[in-house]
Amino acid sequence: KRSTCSRCTAKGPGHICVHSSAQPRAFPQAGIGQLAGCLRRNGLGWGSDSSGVLRRRRQAHMAESPDADATSAGLRISAELAQRFIPAQSDYGLSAMDQSIAGATAKAFTKLALYPLDTWKSRRQAASTLNLRGLWSVAGVYRGVVPKIALYTPYQAVYMATYTRARDILVAEGSPVYGSNLAFVCAGVSAEIAGSLVRLPMEVWKLRLQLGVYRSTRHALQDFFRSPWHVYGNFVPQTLVHDCLFSAVSWLVFESCRQKVFANRGSSELAAHESLVLGATAGAVSALVTTPCDVLKTRIIGREPGDAAAAQGLRAMALEMYRREGAAIFWRGCVLRIAHLAPSQGIYMLLYEVAKGRIAGWRETTM
């Protein structure tokens, strides 16, 4: 059969296309060499085959058993590929900027739709001394949504551009974490730190507006310009303790599960509902693991900027919470947090893939 894939540079009898989900899991013996060449030319797999790993494995196998059947040879090659990073087919041909645009668009829709759950969770975790009366109207549960959406678009653009670039570098052969899931963890942390310049003001303003600490968005901006430290002084509890951990766990779960699906299936494509399920799973696990950190940063950031107690460090705040309210306080709002972040991550991954497909289609029509 002659390949009809426009992305393969070699087309001829016996050629095997690795871009289509319709391909069989076991590669015919006659096409194994062409498969390795196609992987090398198209930059697929965890690094290229510049060292001739696939070619040498095939030659060694054929020397052991010249009459080996196609299925056995294919399974050996499949096992070799399973040890390498398999890029999602939807990422092909997209730049870091394309992916950042897709991510920002998907996240804006997701955050807007599920924002009331985030407000409910924040108020559940806040100190009981805060006066939340009059804040449960429709307008009240959307307090803080303006700076959240306005800043989330540039933040998510920086975040996704950094994550995809860092991930591609870290999964390449020669990287210190080559062949390890630590590549996803490090990429997630790097992306969060890179985006913190935008995310930190957004999260502080959003949380304080949700809790009534700030009267309005204008009040939040006035406090920021009067003393930027009231915002950026929360880098440790917000970014390092909460955001970096959440990002690391989320990408670790999502990417490792997706790689297993790709390797077992012999295809680098996911259906829309599969992206939704994997995203929701990653969101639920991340939300559960990071709930104590979320409660702690909510208590620290959710105090009046001029409050002397607001200067408490993480350890002092944690000890005070434990002494006054017990260990259970660190899991307050856990159910609401999962109810918010599981569908949020699932819908985000679904919309992200849809947006990438739209961008890729537009690229093809304009080229």
Short mmCIF file of N, CA and C in Angstrom, two decimals, residues 85-86 163 181 184 249-265 267 269-270 274-275 277-283 285:
data_model
loop_
_atom_site.label_atom_id
_atom_site.label_comp_id
_atom_site.label_asym_id
_atom_site.label_seq_id
_atom_site.Cartn_x
_atom_site.Cartn_y
_atom_site.Cartn_z
N PHE A 85 9.79 9.10 24.63
CA PHE A 85 8.69 10.03 24.70
C PHE A 85 7.96 10.06 23.36
N ILE A 86 6.65 9.92 23.41
CA ILE A 86 5.83 9.90 22.20
C ILE A 86 5.02 11.19 22.14
N TYR A 163 6.11 25.57 29.32
CA TYR A 163 6.00 24.13 29.62
C TYR A 163 6.38 23.28 28.41
N ASN A 181 10.03 10.36 34.30
CA ASN A 181 8.86 11.23 34.43
C ASN A 181 9.19 12.53 35.13
N PHE A 184 8.55 15.82 33.23
CA PHE A 184 7.26 16.50 33.29
C PHE A 184 7.15 17.35 34.56
N VAL A 249 2.40 17.90 39.95
CA VAL A 249 1.57 16.69 40.11
C VAL A 249 0.62 16.53 38.93
N SER A 250 0.02 17.64 38.51
CA SER A 250 -0.95 17.58 37.41
C SER A 250 -0.32 17.07 36.12
N TRP A 251 0.82 17.63 35.73
CA TRP A 251 1.47 17.19 34.50
C TRP A 251 2.06 15.79 34.64
N LEU A 252 2.55 15.45 35.81
CA LEU A 252 3.08 14.10 36.03
C LEU A 252 1.99 13.06 35.77
N VAL A 253 0.82 13.27 36.35
CA VAL A 253 -0.29 12.32 36.19
C VAL A 253 -0.76 12.30 34.74
N PHE A 254 -0.99 13.47 34.16
CA PHE A 254 -1.54 13.54 32.80
C PHE A 254 -0.57 12.97 31.77
N GLU A 255 0.68 13.43 31.77
CA GLU A 255 1.63 13.02 30.75
C GLU A 255 2.00 11.54 30.88
N SER A 256 2.21 11.06 32.11
CA SER A 256 2.59 9.66 32.28
C SER A 256 1.46 8.73 31.84
N CYS A 257 0.22 9.09 32.17
CA CYS A 257 -0.93 8.27 31.75
C CYS A 257 -1.08 8.32 30.23
N ARG A 258 -0.89 9.49 29.65
CA ARG A 258 -1.03 9.62 28.20
C ARG A 258 0.05 8.82 27.48
N GLN A 259 1.27 8.83 28.00
CA GLN A 259 2.34 8.06 27.38
C GLN A 259 2.04 6.56 27.40
N LYS A 260 1.45 6.08 28.50
CA LYS A 260 1.09 4.66 28.59
C LYS A 260 0.01 4.31 27.57
N VAL A 261 -0.95 5.21 27.41
CA VAL A 261 -2.01 4.98 26.42
C VAL A 261 -1.41 4.94 25.02
N PHE A 262 -0.53 5.87 24.71
CA PHE A 262 0.10 5.91 23.39
C PHE A 262 0.89 4.63 23.12
N ALA A 263 1.69 4.21 24.11
CA ALA A 263 2.55 3.04 23.93
C ALA A 263 1.72 1.77 23.77
N ASN A 264 0.67 1.62 24.57
CA ASN A 264 -0.16 0.40 24.50
C ASN A 264 -0.99 0.34 23.23
N ARG A 265 -1.38 1.51 22.76
CA ARG A 265 -2.27 1.55 21.59
C ARG A 265 -1.50 1.55 20.28
N SER A 267 -0.50 4.33 18.90
CA SER A 267 -0.98 5.53 18.23
C SER A 267 -0.76 6.71 19.15
N GLU A 269 -2.66 9.46 19.20
CA GLU A 269 -3.89 10.24 19.16
C GLU A 269 -4.77 9.88 20.35
N LEU A 270 -5.49 10.88 20.86
CA LEU A 270 -6.50 10.67 21.89
C LEU A 270 -7.83 11.22 21.39
N GLU A 274 -11.31 11.05 25.79
CA GLU A 274 -10.14 10.53 26.50
C GLU A 274 -9.31 11.68 27.09
N SER A 275 -9.19 12.78 26.35
CA SER A 275 -8.51 13.96 26.88
C SER A 275 -9.28 14.50 28.08
N VAL A 277 -11.21 12.75 30.18
CA VAL A 277 -11.05 11.83 31.32
C VAL A 277 -9.66 11.95 31.94
N LEU A 278 -8.61 11.99 31.10
CA LEU A 278 -7.26 12.11 31.62
C LEU A 278 -7.06 13.44 32.33
N GLY A 279 -7.61 14.51 31.77
CA GLY A 279 -7.50 15.82 32.41
C GLY A 279 -8.22 15.86 33.74
N ALA A 280 -9.43 15.28 33.79
CA ALA A 280 -10.19 15.25 35.04
C ALA A 280 -9.48 14.42 36.10
N THR A 281 -8.88 13.31 35.69
CA THR A 281 -8.13 12.47 36.64
C THR A 281 -6.94 13.23 37.21
N ALA A 282 -6.19 13.90 36.34
CA ALA A 282 -5.05 14.69 36.80
C ALA A 282 -5.50 15.81 37.73
N GLY A 283 -6.61 16.46 37.40
CA GLY A 283 -7.12 17.53 38.25
C GLY A 283 -7.56 17.04 39.61
N VAL A 285 -6.55 14.26 41.27
CA VAL A 285 -5.39 13.83 42.07
C VAL A 285 -4.61 15.05 42.57
#
